[in-house]
Amino acid sequence: MYETFGTQQGATTRQGTYADIRWGQDGSYCDHQDQHERDRHQPAARWLLFRGFVQYYLLTQDVSRLELPRWVMETSMLKTLAGKHKSTVTKMARRYKAAVDTPDGRRTCFQVTVQRDKGRKPLVARFGGIPLKRQRTAVITDRNPVMATARRNELIHRLIAGQCEMCEGREGLQVHHVRKLADLNKPGRLERPPWVHLMAMRKRKTLVVCERCHQDIHAGRVTATTRK
């Protein structure tokens, strides 16, 4: 929830949390997540994608042609960081440029390091540092993708039940929506119909109904109901 209050300068602002934004008691912006931690996700995500792309084509003779996609993803990463810091691509490149030792010699890359307390190892995210050269003995493991599963929400369970929530019919089920719960209390309405009572009681903006009940709702007619 948000609340309004006056700052020392007399301005009105908000207090609370919205996504990654927080406001303090004095109305000032509070960055609750460390900037370096957010920067670490930029090279990490792009490097995982590009590394998998390179590993797949290591058997080809012209794997060096992937230099162009590498440059595109690298530039995209630097532009994103520059936008977050309100800086330039050149400054971001100088800030995160690093060198790593590889079996093929020293390579240039971009690296973000996040120091941690309590003696824990720092978190390191790196983009680059691998040579784009053919490997005749490379083994490609083409795994089947893992399908992500998620818990069904309440509306899906109500649809699977296959029953009109007004008359308990089972043919032609549809979902009636309202914009917000406050719309159920329209001024001038003498008596609230049963479907309004049901939605208000459940505090839900959706109602699973059959086609006939849905038409009655939109026409303003009394809907058939088996509920008391």
Coordinates of C-alpha atoms in Angstrom, one line a residue:
M1 CA 0.0 0.0 0.0
Y2 CA 1.0 3.6 -0.6
E3 CA 0.4 6.6 1.6
T4 CA 0.9 10.3 0.8
F5 CA 2.8 12.6 3.1
G6 CA 4.5 16.0 3.1
T7 CA 8.3 16.4 2.9
Q8 CA 10.3 19.1 4.6
Q9 CA 10.3 21.0 1.3
G10 CA 6.5 20.9 1.4
A11 CA 6.1 18.5 -1.6
T12 CA 3.8 15.5 -1.5
T13 CA 5.3 12.1 -2.4
R14 CA 4.7 8.4 -1.8
Q15 CA 6.1 5.9 0.6
G16 CA 6.2 2.2 -0.2
T17 CA 7.6 -0.3 -2.7
Y18 CA 6.8 -0.7 -6.4
A19 CA 8.9 -3.2 -8.3
D20 CA 12.5 -2.2 -7.7
I21 CA 11.6 1.3 -6.4
R22 CA 11.4 2.5 -2.8
W23 CA 10.7 5.8 -1.2
G24 CA 11.9 6.8 2.2
Q25 CA 10.1 8.7 4.9
D26 CA 11.5 12.0 3.6
G27 CA 10.3 11.3 0.1
S28 CA 13.8 10.5 -1.2
Y29 CA 14.4 7.6 -3.6
C30 CA 16.0 4.5 -1.9
D31 CA 17.9 2.0 -4.0
H32 CA 17.3 -1.2 -2.0
Q33 CA 19.3 -3.4 -4.3
D34 CA 23.0 -2.9 -4.8
Q35 CA 23.9 -1.4 -8.2
H36 CA 26.8 -3.8 -8.7
E37 CA 24.5 -6.8 -8.1
R38 CA 22.2 -5.6 -10.9
D39 CA 25.1 -4.9 -13.2
R40 CA 26.3 -8.5 -12.7
H41 CA 23.2 -9.9 -14.4
Q42 CA 23.8 -8.1 -17.7
P43 CA 27.1 -9.9 -18.7
A44 CA 26.0 -13.1 -17.0
A45 CA 22.8 -13.5 -18.9
R46 CA 24.3 -12.6 -22.3
W47 CA 27.3 -14.8 -21.7
L48 CA 25.3 -17.9 -21.0
L49 CA 23.4 -17.4 -24.3
F50 CA 26.5 -16.6 -26.4
R51 CA 28.6 -19.4 -24.8
G52 CA 26.0 -22.0 -25.6
F53 CA 25.8 -20.6 -29.2
V54 CA 29.6 -20.9 -29.6
Q55 CA 29.8 -24.4 -28.1
Y56 CA 27.3 -25.7 -30.6
Y57 CA 29.3 -24.4 -33.6
L58 CA 32.8 -25.3 -32.4
L59 CA 33.0 -28.2 -34.9
T60 CA 32.6 -25.9 -37.9
Q61 CA 35.7 -24.5 -39.7
D62 CA 34.4 -21.0 -39.8
V63 CA 33.4 -20.6 -36.2
S64 CA 35.4 -17.4 -36.2
R65 CA 32.5 -15.8 -38.1
L66 CA 30.7 -15.7 -34.7
E67 CA 32.8 -12.6 -34.0
L68 CA 30.0 -10.4 -35.3
P69 CA 27.3 -11.8 -33.0
R70 CA 29.8 -11.5 -30.1
W71 CA 30.3 -7.8 -31.0
V72 CA 26.5 -7.3 -31.2
M73 CA 25.8 -8.8 -27.8
E74 CA 28.8 -7.1 -26.2
T75 CA 27.6 -3.7 -27.5
S76 CA 24.1 -4.4 -26.4
M77 CA 25.4 -5.2 -22.9
L78 CA 27.5 -2.0 -22.7
K79 CA 24.6 0.1 -24.0
T80 CA 22.3 -1.3 -21.3
L81 CA 24.8 -0.6 -18.6
A82 CA 25.4 2.9 -19.9
G83 CA 21.6 3.5 -19.8
K84 CA 21.4 2.3 -16.3
H85 CA 24.3 4.5 -15.1
K86 CA 23.4 7.4 -17.4
S87 CA 26.8 7.2 -18.8
T88 CA 28.5 6.3 -22.1
V89 CA 29.5 3.0 -23.8
T90 CA 33.1 4.1 -23.7
K91 CA 33.1 4.7 -20.0
M92 CA 31.4 1.4 -19.3
A93 CA 33.9 -0.4 -21.4
R94 CA 36.8 1.2 -19.5
R95 CA 35.1 0.5 -16.2
Y96 CA 34.5 -3.2 -16.7
K97 CA 37.3 -4.2 -19.0
A98 CA 39.5 -7.0 -17.7
A99 CA 42.0 -9.7 -18.9
V100 CA 41.9 -13.4 -18.2
D101 CA 44.4 -16.2 -18.8
T102 CA 43.2 -19.0 -21.1
P103 CA 45.0 -22.1 -22.6
D104 CA 45.3 -20.0 -25.8
G105 CA 46.8 -17.0 -24.1
R106 CA 45.6 -13.9 -22.4
R107 CA 42.2 -12.7 -23.5
T108 CA 40.3 -9.5 -23.0
C109 CA 36.8 -9.6 -21.5
F110 CA 34.3 -7.6 -19.5
Q111 CA 33.9 -8.5 -15.9
V112 CA 31.7 -7.4 -13.0
T113 CA 32.8 -8.4 -9.5
V114 CA 30.5 -8.1 -6.5
Q115 CA 32.3 -8.3 -3.2
R116 CA 30.6 -10.2 -0.3
D117 CA 31.0 -10.1 3.4
K118 CA 31.6 -12.9 6.0
G119 CA 34.6 -14.3 4.1
R120 CA 32.5 -15.5 1.2
K121 CA 33.9 -15.6 -2.3
P122 CA 33.0 -12.6 -4.6
L123 CA 30.4 -13.1 -7.3
V124 CA 32.0 -12.7 -10.7
A125 CA 30.1 -12.3 -14.0
R126 CA 32.2 -12.3 -17.2
F127 CA 31.5 -11.7 -20.9
G128 CA 34.2 -12.9 -23.3
G129 CA 37.5 -14.5 -22.8
I130 CA 37.1 -17.6 -25.0
P131 CA 38.8 -18.0 -28.4
L132 CA 36.6 -18.4 -31.5
K133 CA 38.6 -21.3 -33.0
R134 CA 37.6 -24.7 -34.2
Q135 CA 37.8 -27.7 -31.9
R136 CA 37.8 -31.0 -33.7
T137 CA 37.2 -33.0 -30.6
A138 CA 34.3 -30.9 -29.3
V139 CA 31.3 -32.9 -28.0
I140 CA 27.9 -31.4 -28.6
T141 CA 25.3 -32.5 -26.0
D142 CA 21.9 -31.7 -27.5
R143 CA 19.6 -32.1 -24.5
N144 CA 15.9 -32.0 -24.6
P145 CA 14.6 -28.8 -23.1
V146 CA 13.2 -29.0 -19.6
M147 CA 9.6 -27.8 -19.6
A148 CA 8.9 -25.4 -16.8
T149 CA 5.8 -26.1 -14.7
A150 CA 3.8 -23.7 -12.7
R151 CA 1.0 -24.0 -10.2
R152 CA -2.5 -23.4 -11.6
N153 CA -4.2 -20.3 -10.4
E154 CA -7.7 -20.3 -9.0
L155 CA -9.4 -19.3 -12.3
I156 CA -7.9 -22.3 -14.1
H157 CA -9.2 -24.6 -11.4
R158 CA -12.7 -23.1 -11.7
L159 CA -12.6 -23.6 -15.4
I160 CA -11.5 -27.2 -15.1
A161 CA -14.5 -27.8 -12.8
G162 CA -16.7 -27.3 -15.9
Q163 CA -19.7 -25.9 -14.1
C164 CA -21.6 -22.6 -14.3
E165 CA -21.2 -20.9 -11.0
M166 CA -24.7 -19.5 -11.2
C167 CA -27.0 -22.2 -12.5
E168 CA -24.5 -25.2 -12.4
G169 CA -24.9 -25.8 -16.1
R170 CA -22.1 -27.5 -18.0
E171 CA -22.6 -26.3 -21.6
G172 CA -20.9 -23.4 -23.2
L173 CA -18.9 -22.1 -20.3
Q174 CA -17.6 -18.5 -20.5
V175 CA -15.9 -16.1 -18.1
H176 CA -17.6 -12.8 -17.1
H177 CA -15.1 -10.0 -16.2
V178 CA -15.5 -6.7 -14.5
R179 CA -12.9 -3.9 -14.6
K180 CA -12.6 -3.6 -10.8
L181 CA -14.6 -4.7 -7.8
A182 CA -15.8 -1.1 -7.2
D183 CA -17.8 -1.4 -10.4
L184 CA -20.1 -3.9 -8.7
N185 CA -21.5 -1.0 -6.6
K186 CA -23.0 1.1 -9.4
P187 CA -24.9 4.1 -8.1
G188 CA -28.6 4.1 -8.9
R189 CA -28.9 0.3 -8.8
L190 CA -32.0 -0.5 -6.7
E191 CA -31.1 -4.1 -5.9
R192 CA -27.9 -6.0 -6.7
P193 CA -28.5 -9.1 -8.8
P194 CA -27.3 -12.5 -7.6
W195 CA -24.2 -12.5 -9.7
V196 CA -23.0 -9.3 -8.2
H197 CA -23.6 -10.7 -4.7
L198 CA -21.5 -13.7 -5.6
M199 CA -18.6 -11.8 -7.0
A200 CA -18.6 -9.4 -4.1
M201 CA -18.7 -12.2 -1.6
R202 CA -15.8 -13.9 -3.3
K203 CA -13.9 -10.7 -3.9
R204 CA -13.2 -11.8 -7.4
K205 CA -13.4 -9.9 -10.7
T206 CA -14.2 -13.1 -12.7
L207 CA -17.2 -15.4 -12.8
V208 CA -17.5 -18.7 -14.7
V209 CA -20.9 -18.8 -16.2
C210 CA -22.7 -20.6 -19.1
E211 CA -23.6 -18.8 -22.3
R212 CA -27.2 -18.2 -21.2
C213 CA -26.3 -16.7 -17.8
H214 CA -23.6 -14.6 -19.5
Q215 CA -26.2 -13.1 -21.9
D216 CA -28.6 -12.4 -19.0
I217 CA -25.9 -10.6 -17.1
H218 CA -25.1 -8.2 -20.0
A219 CA -28.8 -7.8 -20.8
G220 CA -29.6 -6.8 -17.2
R221 CA -32.0 -9.8 -16.8
V222 CA -32.2 -11.9 -13.6
T223 CA -30.0 -14.8 -13.9
A224 CA -31.1 -18.3 -13.1
T225 CA -29.4 -19.5 -9.9
T226 CA -29.5 -22.6 -7.7
R227 CA -27.7 -20.7 -4.9
K228 CA -29.7 -19.3 -1.9

